Protein backbone atom coordinates (compact mmCIF):
# COMPACT_ATOMS: atom_id res chain seq x y z
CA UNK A 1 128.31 94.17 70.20
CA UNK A 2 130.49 95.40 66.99
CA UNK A 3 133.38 97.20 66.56
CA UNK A 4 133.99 98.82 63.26
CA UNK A 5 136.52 100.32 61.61
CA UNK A 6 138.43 102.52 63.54
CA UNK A 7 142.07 102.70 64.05
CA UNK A 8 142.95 100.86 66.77
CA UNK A 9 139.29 101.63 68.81
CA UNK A 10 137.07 99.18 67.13
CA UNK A 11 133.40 100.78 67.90
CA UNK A 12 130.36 99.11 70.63
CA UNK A 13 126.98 98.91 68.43
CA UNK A 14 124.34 97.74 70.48
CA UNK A 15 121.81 96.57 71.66
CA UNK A 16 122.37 93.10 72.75
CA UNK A 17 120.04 90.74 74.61
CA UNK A 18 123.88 90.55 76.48
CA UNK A 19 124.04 92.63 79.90
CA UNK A 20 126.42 95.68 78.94
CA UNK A 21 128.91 94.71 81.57
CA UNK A 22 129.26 91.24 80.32
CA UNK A 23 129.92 93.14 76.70
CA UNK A 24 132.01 95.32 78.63
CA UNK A 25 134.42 92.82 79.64
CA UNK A 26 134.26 90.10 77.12
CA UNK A 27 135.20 93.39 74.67
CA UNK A 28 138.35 94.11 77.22
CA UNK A 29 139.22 90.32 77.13
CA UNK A 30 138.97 89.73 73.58
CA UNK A 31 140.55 93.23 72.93
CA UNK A 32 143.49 91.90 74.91
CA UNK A 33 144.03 88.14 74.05
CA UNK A 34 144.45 90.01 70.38
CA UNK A 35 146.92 92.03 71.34
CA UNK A 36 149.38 88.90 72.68
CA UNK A 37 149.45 88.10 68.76
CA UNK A 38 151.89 89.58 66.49
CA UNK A 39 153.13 90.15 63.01
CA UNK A 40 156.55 88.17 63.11
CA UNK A 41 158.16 90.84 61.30
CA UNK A 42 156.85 93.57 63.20
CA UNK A 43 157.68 93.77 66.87
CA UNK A 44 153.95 95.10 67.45
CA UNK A 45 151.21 93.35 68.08
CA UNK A 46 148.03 93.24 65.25
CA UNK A 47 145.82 95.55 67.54
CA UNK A 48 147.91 98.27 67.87
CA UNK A 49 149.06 98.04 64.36
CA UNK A 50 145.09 98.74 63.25
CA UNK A 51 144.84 95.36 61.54
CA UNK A 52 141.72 94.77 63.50
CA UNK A 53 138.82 96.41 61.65
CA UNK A 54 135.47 94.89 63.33
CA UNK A 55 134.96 92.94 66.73
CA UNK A 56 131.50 91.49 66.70
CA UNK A 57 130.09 89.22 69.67
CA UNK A 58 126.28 88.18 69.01
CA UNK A 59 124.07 87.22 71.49
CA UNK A 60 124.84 83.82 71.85
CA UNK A 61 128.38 85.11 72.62
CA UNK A 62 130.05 83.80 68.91
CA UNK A 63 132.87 85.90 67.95
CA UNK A 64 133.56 87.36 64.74
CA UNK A 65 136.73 89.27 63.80
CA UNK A 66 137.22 91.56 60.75
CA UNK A 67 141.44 91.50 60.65
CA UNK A 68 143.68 92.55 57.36
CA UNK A 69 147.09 92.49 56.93
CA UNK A 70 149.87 95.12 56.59
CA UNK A 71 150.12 93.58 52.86
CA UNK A 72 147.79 91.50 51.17
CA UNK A 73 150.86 89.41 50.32
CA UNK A 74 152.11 88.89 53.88
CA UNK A 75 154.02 85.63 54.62
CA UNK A 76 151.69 84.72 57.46
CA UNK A 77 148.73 85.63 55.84
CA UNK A 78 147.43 81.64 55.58
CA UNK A 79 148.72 81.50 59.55
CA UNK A 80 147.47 84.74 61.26
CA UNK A 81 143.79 83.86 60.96
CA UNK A 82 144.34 80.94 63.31
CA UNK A 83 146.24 82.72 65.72
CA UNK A 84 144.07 84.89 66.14
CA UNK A 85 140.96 82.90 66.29
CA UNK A 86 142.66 80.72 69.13
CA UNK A 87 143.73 84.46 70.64
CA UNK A 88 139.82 84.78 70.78
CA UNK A 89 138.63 81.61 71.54
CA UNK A 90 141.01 81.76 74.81
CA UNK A 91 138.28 84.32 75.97
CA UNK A 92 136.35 83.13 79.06
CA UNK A 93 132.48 83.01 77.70
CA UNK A 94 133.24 83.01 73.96
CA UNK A 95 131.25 79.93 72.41
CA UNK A 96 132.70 80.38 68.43
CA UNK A 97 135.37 82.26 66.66
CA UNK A 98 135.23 83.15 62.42
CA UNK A 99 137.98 85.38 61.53
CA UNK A 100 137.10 86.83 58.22
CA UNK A 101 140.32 88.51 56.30
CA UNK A 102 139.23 92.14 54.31
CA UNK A 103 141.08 94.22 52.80
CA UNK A 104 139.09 96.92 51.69
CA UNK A 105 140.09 99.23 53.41
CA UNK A 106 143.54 98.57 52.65
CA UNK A 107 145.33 98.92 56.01
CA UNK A 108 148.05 101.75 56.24
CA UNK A 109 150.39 103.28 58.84
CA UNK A 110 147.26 105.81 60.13
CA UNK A 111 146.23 102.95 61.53
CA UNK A 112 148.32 102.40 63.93
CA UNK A 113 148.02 103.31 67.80
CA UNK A 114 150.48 106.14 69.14
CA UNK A 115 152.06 103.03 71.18
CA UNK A 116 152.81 101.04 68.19
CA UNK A 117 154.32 104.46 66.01
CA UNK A 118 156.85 105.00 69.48
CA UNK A 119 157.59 101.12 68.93
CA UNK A 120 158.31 101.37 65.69
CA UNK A 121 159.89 105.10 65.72
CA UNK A 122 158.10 106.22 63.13
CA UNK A 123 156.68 109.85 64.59
């Protein structure tokens, strides 16, 4: 399974040896351990914001997360990676976790979920 590059609705690319409704809900769960981490200086968490960019889960049920930053030079930048591979690794079924920071394309407000703009008040 992969999810690519779409604000806030990383994409499903099959096909996986995986039955779909184990995809399915290793997708939900991983989809929602990220969204219990946060930016510390924004009161959103990094899925809404659009900061993920691809969700990948192979058949052997390894992890791999495409994540930027709001700014390349964010404080947590060094931190973030780990929180968010623990985030994932939390994930009932997940065997491994690489978190791989990109930042082409640069993130920007578009990004962001309608939840996250009414958090932020920024319509």
């Amino acid at each position: 399974m992969s999810t690519d590059n779409l604000p806030n609705s990383p994409t499903v690319s099959a096909p996986s040896a995986l039955p779909p409704e184990e995809i399915d809900r290793m997708a939900d769960d991983i989809i929602a351990a990220l969204k219990t981490v946060y930016d510390p200086e924004i009161p959103v968490d990094i899925f809404e914001l659009g900061l993920i960019y691809k969700i990948d889960i192979s058949d052997n049920r390894d992890v791999t997360v495409d994540m930027t930053l709001t700014a390349p030079g964010c404080p947590v930048a060094g931190e973030m990676p780990g929180w968010v591979e623990g985030a994932v690794r939390s994930v009932q079924g997940v065997q491994d976790v690489t978190v791989n920071m990109v930042f082409d394309p640069p993130w920007d407000q578009s990004r962001m979920s309608d939840e996250a703009k009414v958090a932020l008040d920024m319509w």
